[in-house]
Short mmCIF file of C-alpha atoms in Angstrom, two decimals:
data_model
loop_
_atom_site.label_atom_id
_atom_site.label_comp_id
_atom_site.label_asym_id
_atom_site.label_seq_id
_atom_site.Cartn_x
_atom_site.Cartn_y
_atom_site.Cartn_z
CA MET T 1 120.80 105.98 104.30
CA SER T 2 121.71 109.15 102.54
CA SER T 3 120.15 110.96 99.68
CA LEU T 4 120.99 109.53 96.13
CA ASN T 5 123.15 111.66 94.09
CA LEU T 6 121.89 111.39 90.50
CA LEU T 7 123.93 112.73 87.73
CA ASP T 8 123.31 112.93 83.97
CA LEU T 9 119.43 112.71 84.13
CA GLN T 10 117.90 112.18 80.72
CA GLN T 11 114.39 112.91 79.62
CA ARG T 12 112.13 111.13 77.06
CA HIS T 13 108.43 111.12 76.14
CA PHE T 14 106.46 108.04 75.03
CA HIS T 15 102.90 107.69 73.55
CA ILE T 16 101.41 104.37 74.51
CA THR T 17 98.24 103.50 72.51
CA CYS T 18 95.59 102.01 74.85
CA PRO T 19 93.07 99.23 73.88
CA ALA T 20 89.61 100.19 73.05
CA GLY T 21 87.47 100.74 76.14
CA PHE T 22 90.51 101.70 78.38
CA ASP T 23 89.20 103.50 81.51
CA TYR T 24 91.94 105.64 82.81
CA ASP T 25 89.65 107.29 85.44
CA PHE T 26 88.87 103.84 87.01
CA MET T 27 92.63 103.26 87.31
CA LEU T 28 93.28 106.48 88.95
CA ASP T 29 90.24 106.07 91.27
CA PHE T 30 91.71 102.71 92.45
CA LEU T 31 95.23 104.04 92.79
CA ARG T 32 94.35 107.29 94.60
CA PRO T 33 93.67 105.89 98.07
CA ARG T 34 96.61 103.60 97.83
CA ILE T 35 99.10 106.25 97.00
CA ILE T 36 102.34 106.22 99.12
CA GLU T 37 102.79 109.85 100.05
CA GLY T 38 106.13 111.22 98.99
CA VAL T 39 106.86 108.37 96.46
CA GLU T 40 103.85 108.85 94.18
CA CYS T 41 100.93 111.25 93.72
CA VAL T 42 97.90 111.78 91.62
CA THR T 43 97.13 115.52 90.71
CA GLN T 44 94.66 116.86 88.07
CA GLY T 45 94.56 113.55 86.13
CA LYS T 46 98.29 113.02 86.21
CA TYR T 47 99.93 110.13 87.94
CA ALA T 48 103.58 110.51 88.89
CA ARG T 49 106.09 108.40 90.88
CA SER T 50 109.76 107.91 91.53
CA PHE T 51 111.57 104.66 90.65
CA HIS T 52 114.69 102.94 92.03
CA PHE T 53 115.11 99.46 90.94
CA GLU T 54 118.07 97.14 90.72
CA GLN T 55 120.21 97.02 87.58
CA PRO T 56 123.56 95.24 87.95
CA TYR T 57 125.14 96.92 84.95
CA THR T 58 124.98 100.49 86.36
CA ALA T 59 127.62 102.13 88.45
CA ASP T 60 125.62 101.98 91.75
CA GLY T 61 123.68 98.86 90.76
CA TYR T 62 120.36 100.82 90.43
CA THR T 63 118.30 102.72 87.80
CA ASN T 64 116.77 105.85 89.30
CA GLY T 65 114.21 108.55 88.10
CA TYR T 66 110.69 109.42 87.92
CA PHE T 67 107.83 109.25 85.37
CA GLU T 68 104.53 111.07 84.79
CA VAL T 69 101.57 109.81 83.02
CA GLU T 70 98.56 111.56 81.40
CA TYR T 71 95.73 110.10 79.22
CA GLN T 72 94.86 111.85 75.99
CA THR T 73 91.28 111.01 75.29
CA VAL T 74 91.22 111.89 71.55
CA GLU T 75 94.28 109.63 70.91
CA ASN T 76 93.26 107.07 73.39
CA ALA T 77 96.86 106.99 74.50
CA LEU T 78 98.98 107.43 77.66
CA VAL T 79 101.53 110.19 77.34
CA VAL T 80 104.46 109.19 79.57
CA LYS T 81 107.32 111.57 80.54
CA VAL T 82 110.30 109.53 81.94
CA VAL T 83 113.37 111.16 83.53
CA CYS T 84 116.08 108.65 84.18
CA ASP T 85 119.80 108.34 84.95
CA ASP T 86 120.24 105.15 82.86
CA ASP T 87 119.87 105.15 79.05
CA LEU T 88 118.64 101.52 79.08
CA GLY T 89 116.17 102.17 81.81
CA PHE T 90 113.63 103.93 79.59
CA ASP T 91 112.44 100.80 77.87
CA ILE T 92 112.13 99.06 81.26
CA VAL T 93 109.99 101.88 82.61
CA GLN T 94 107.85 101.86 79.58
CA GLN T 95 107.35 98.09 79.89
CA ARG T 96 106.41 98.55 83.62
CA VAL T 97 104.00 101.20 82.78
CA ARG T 98 102.16 99.00 80.38
CA PHE T 99 101.99 96.28 83.03
CA MET T 100 100.81 98.75 85.69
CA PHE T 101 97.92 99.85 83.60
CA ASP T 102 97.21 96.35 82.35
CA LEU T 103 97.38 97.38 78.62
CA ASP T 104 98.38 93.92 77.22
CA THR T 105 95.73 91.73 78.81
CA ASP T 106 93.22 90.20 76.40
CA MET T 107 89.96 91.27 78.11
CA GLN T 108 87.64 89.59 75.62
CA ALA T 109 88.51 86.10 76.91
CA ILE T 110 87.99 87.39 80.46
CA GLU T 111 84.70 88.91 79.69
CA ARG T 112 83.45 85.80 78.02
CA GLN T 113 84.17 83.95 81.14
CA LEU T 114 82.72 86.47 83.65
CA GLN T 115 80.12 88.52 81.82
CA SER T 116 77.11 86.42 82.78
CA ASP T 117 77.71 86.31 86.54
CA SER T 118 75.16 88.67 88.27
CA VAL T 119 77.28 89.03 91.38
CA LEU T 120 80.39 90.14 89.41
CA GLN T 121 78.20 92.37 87.19
CA ARG T 122 77.88 94.75 90.15
CA GLY T 123 81.55 95.56 89.79
CA PHE T 124 81.61 96.03 86.03
CA VAL T 125 82.53 99.43 84.56
CA ASP T 126 80.46 100.47 81.52
CA ASN T 127 79.24 96.83 81.34
CA ARG T 128 82.77 95.53 81.15
CA VAL T 129 85.13 93.81 83.36
CA PRO T 130 87.66 96.45 84.50
CA ARG T 131 91.31 96.10 83.82
CA MET T 132 93.51 95.25 86.75
CA PRO T 133 95.52 98.21 88.35
CA LYS T 134 98.91 96.38 88.90
CA ALA T 135 102.13 97.31 90.61
CA PHE T 136 104.87 99.27 88.96
CA ASP T 137 107.39 97.81 91.25
CA SER T 138 106.81 94.14 92.41
CA PHE T 139 109.14 94.35 95.40
CA GLU T 140 107.42 97.44 96.67
CA PHE T 141 104.14 95.69 96.28
CA CYS T 142 105.53 92.63 98.18
CA ILE T 143 106.28 94.95 101.09
CA ARG T 144 102.83 96.50 100.91
CA ALA T 145 101.10 93.13 100.70
CA ILE T 146 102.76 92.16 103.92
CA LEU T 147 101.84 95.37 105.51
CA GLY T 148 98.22 94.96 104.38
CA GLN T 149 97.68 91.76 106.41
CA GLN T 150 94.38 92.22 108.48
CA VAL T 151 94.50 95.98 108.35
CA SER T 152 92.76 98.74 106.21
CA VAL T 153 94.02 100.05 103.03
CA LYS T 154 94.67 103.39 104.75
CA VAL T 155 96.73 101.87 107.48
CA ALA T 156 98.82 99.72 105.20
CA THR T 157 99.52 102.76 102.96
CA THR T 158 100.55 104.79 106.04
CA LEU T 159 102.98 102.02 107.12
CA ALA T 160 104.47 101.89 103.58
CA LYS T 161 105.02 105.67 103.55
CA ARG T 162 106.76 105.34 106.94
CA ILE T 163 109.13 102.72 105.64
CA ALA T 164 109.87 104.71 102.50
CA HIS T 165 110.55 107.91 104.50
CA SER T 166 112.66 106.06 107.12
CA THR T 167 115.25 104.90 104.62
CA GLN T 168 115.86 108.62 103.65
CA LEU T 169 116.45 107.79 99.97
CA THR T 170 115.48 111.38 98.98
CA THR T 171 115.05 112.49 95.39
CA PRO T 172 116.76 115.49 93.81
CA GLU T 173 115.20 118.84 94.11
CA SER T 174 114.53 118.81 90.35
CA PHE T 175 111.88 116.14 90.85
CA PRO T 176 108.19 117.19 90.79
CA ALA T 177 106.55 118.45 94.00
CA GLY T 178 105.29 115.41 96.06
CA ILE T 179 107.97 113.10 94.73
CA ASP T 180 110.42 113.36 97.51
CA PHE T 181 111.56 109.80 98.20
CA PHE T 182 112.46 106.66 96.34
CA PHE T 183 110.95 103.41 97.76
CA PRO T 184 113.68 101.11 98.98
CA GLN T 185 114.67 97.89 97.27
CA CYS T 186 115.64 94.58 98.77
CA ASP T 187 119.25 95.47 99.57
CA ASP T 188 118.26 98.73 101.01
CA LEU T 189 116.10 97.00 103.62
CA LEU T 190 118.21 93.92 104.32
CA HIS T 191 119.68 95.39 107.42
CA HIS T 192 117.24 98.21 107.96
CA THR T 193 115.55 98.61 111.33
CA PHE T 194 111.80 98.96 111.26
CA ASP T 195 111.48 100.00 114.90
CA GLY T 196 109.44 103.03 115.70
CA LEU T 197 107.33 102.96 112.57
CA GLY T 198 104.22 101.44 114.30
CA LEU T 199 104.75 97.89 113.08
CA THR T 200 104.13 94.89 115.40
CA SER T 201 107.08 92.65 116.14
CA SER T 202 105.49 89.87 114.16
CA ARG T 203 105.01 92.11 111.11
CA ILE T 204 108.73 93.14 111.27
CA ALA T 205 109.74 89.48 111.55
CA THR T 206 107.79 88.60 108.46
CA LEU T 207 109.35 91.58 106.64
CA GLN T 208 112.85 90.36 107.57
CA VAL T 209 112.16 86.71 106.60
CA VAL T 210 110.82 87.70 103.15
CA ILE T 211 113.56 90.13 102.41
CA SER T 212 116.20 87.61 103.31
CA ALA T 213 114.48 84.87 101.37
CA LEU T 214 114.33 87.18 98.27
CA ARG T 215 117.97 88.07 98.65
CA ASN T 216 118.93 84.39 98.96
CA GLU T 217 116.66 83.45 95.97
CA VAL T 218 114.63 81.09 98.10
CA ILE T 219 111.59 82.81 96.59
CA SER T 220 111.11 84.83 93.53
CA LEU T 221 109.10 87.84 92.12
CA ASP T 222 109.34 86.37 88.64
CA LYS T 223 106.09 87.11 86.86
CA ALA T 224 106.38 84.08 84.70
CA GLN T 225 106.64 81.31 87.45
CA VAL T 226 104.16 78.64 87.91
CA PHE T 227 101.34 79.87 90.23
CA GLU T 228 101.15 76.72 92.28
CA ASP T 229 104.89 76.72 92.86
CA PHE T 230 104.78 80.38 93.87
CA LEU T 231 102.04 79.69 96.48
CA GLU T 232 103.77 76.73 97.87
CA GLN T 233 107.08 78.61 98.31
CA TRP T 234 105.73 81.81 99.70
CA THR T 235 103.36 80.34 102.06
CA ALA T 236 106.10 78.20 103.53
CA LEU T 237 107.64 81.34 104.82
CA LYS T 238 106.76 82.06 108.41
CA GLY T 239 104.17 84.94 108.53
CA VAL T 240 103.14 84.71 104.88
CA GLY T 241 99.63 83.34 104.56
CA PRO T 242 97.52 82.59 101.54
CA TRP T 243 95.88 86.00 101.53
CA THR T 244 99.32 87.70 101.28
CA ALA T 245 100.62 85.42 98.62
CA ASN T 246 97.44 85.62 96.53
CA TYR T 247 97.21 89.38 96.78
CA LEU T 248 100.87 89.70 95.73
CA ALA T 249 100.29 87.34 92.82
CA MET T 250 97.21 89.31 91.81
CA ARG T 251 98.46 92.83 91.69
CA GLY T 252 102.17 92.44 92.07
CA LEU T 253 102.86 89.78 89.42
CA GLY T 254 99.64 89.84 87.37
CA ILE T 255 98.82 86.20 87.72
CA GLN T 256 95.20 86.05 86.49
CA ASP T 257 93.85 83.15 88.48
CA SER T 258 95.09 84.23 91.90
CA PHE T 259 92.39 84.51 94.51
CA PRO T 260 92.48 85.86 97.99
CA ASP T 261 89.49 83.94 99.02
CA LYS T 262 89.69 85.07 102.71
CA ASP T 263 89.74 88.68 101.73
CA LEU T 264 87.17 90.65 103.66
CA GLY T 265 85.94 92.51 100.66
CA VAL T 266 85.38 89.26 98.75
CA LEU T 267 83.44 87.88 101.67
CA LYS T 268 81.42 91.13 102.05
CA ALA T 269 80.55 90.92 98.38
CA LEU T 270 79.36 87.27 98.65
CA LEU T 271 77.18 87.88 101.75
CA THR T 272 73.86 86.17 101.73
CA SER T 273 71.23 86.90 104.33
CA ASP T 274 73.77 88.89 106.30
CA LYS T 275 76.03 85.85 106.74
CA TYR T 276 79.56 85.44 105.34
CA PRO T 277 79.89 82.30 103.18
CA THR T 278 82.06 79.42 104.39
CA ARG T 279 85.51 79.15 102.62
CA LYS T 280 84.26 75.83 100.94
CA ALA T 281 81.29 77.78 99.50
CA VAL T 282 83.44 80.68 98.33
CA LEU T 283 85.93 78.27 96.54
CA GLN T 284 82.99 76.38 95.01
CA GLN T 285 81.43 79.54 93.66
CA ALA T 286 84.78 80.78 92.37
CA LYS T 287 85.25 77.68 90.18
CA ALA T 288 83.11 79.26 87.55
CA TRP T 289 85.48 82.27 87.41
CA GLN T 290 88.53 80.21 86.70
CA PRO T 291 91.14 80.83 85.16
CA TYR T 292 90.39 84.50 85.79
CA ARG T 293 89.58 84.68 89.50
CA ALA T 294 91.87 87.76 89.99
CA TYR T 295 89.52 89.70 87.66
CA ALA T 296 86.51 88.29 89.43
CA THR T 297 87.95 89.54 92.70
CA LEU T 298 88.44 93.04 91.26
CA CYS T 299 84.86 92.98 90.18
CA LEU T 300 83.80 91.97 93.70
CA TRP T 301 85.73 94.94 95.20
CA ASN T 302 84.49 97.27 92.77
CA GLY T 303 80.94 96.31 93.46
CA LEU T 304 81.50 97.42 96.95
CA GLY T 305 82.88 100.73 95.95
CA HIS T 306 86.53 99.82 96.70
#
């Protein structure tokens, strides 16, 4: 696939006021080891990434560009620079940035539910439940969730980088250093070969099944869908287990009660006498965290230093 030829790039700046207690450093610390090299980067307190998402009303069917985010401590605000080839794309990017940094979640209700749990408290930040670092691009995160099955964060991130680079959706030279590729979307990968990228044949098969199911609208990445329906539909696909579906729901769609109960980090955080708890015991313990088990999971991870 050839480089995208972007014309008529426009630039705008936004100031997004953050909620009291917002912890930008925590967000960057979480994102930094998960960065897809060439698509996004973190340098000197600034997060930057390209974007390439479907918009049927545009000439080529996509909105393309990049954005940069910095945090202003005095104003308690995110300063967002957006460069985009579609005038209507600016508001969409701003909404996605708000989602990515979890700015619109009512943390008071979550803290009331979780604040007294001594296990979760190990993962609090300044005695607070941390906000959830979410995905700017739900489709991209869907691919990453599949790649993350039973491998480390580092391996999954490396595989995501290889996929992004292999589609050769290169950015214009005017983009910032380190933002060299767009991450492909569903149609970009529909007939793409994943050979030679270090993926197992079963992982490739799962990617192809999910991409086809999304294109044929058998499944959806709609953030407003009913969680139980989402789980049923996604786990019915060959190669997609409960961990993948819950992790996607948690960080890709922002579903607050998603819970990857078989996640190794969760199990490590709940160790007792050097023994992993049974699944039944994990689910029983997690009942006290409902309907915010996703945030409880984040606390468990953070307590391990993830």
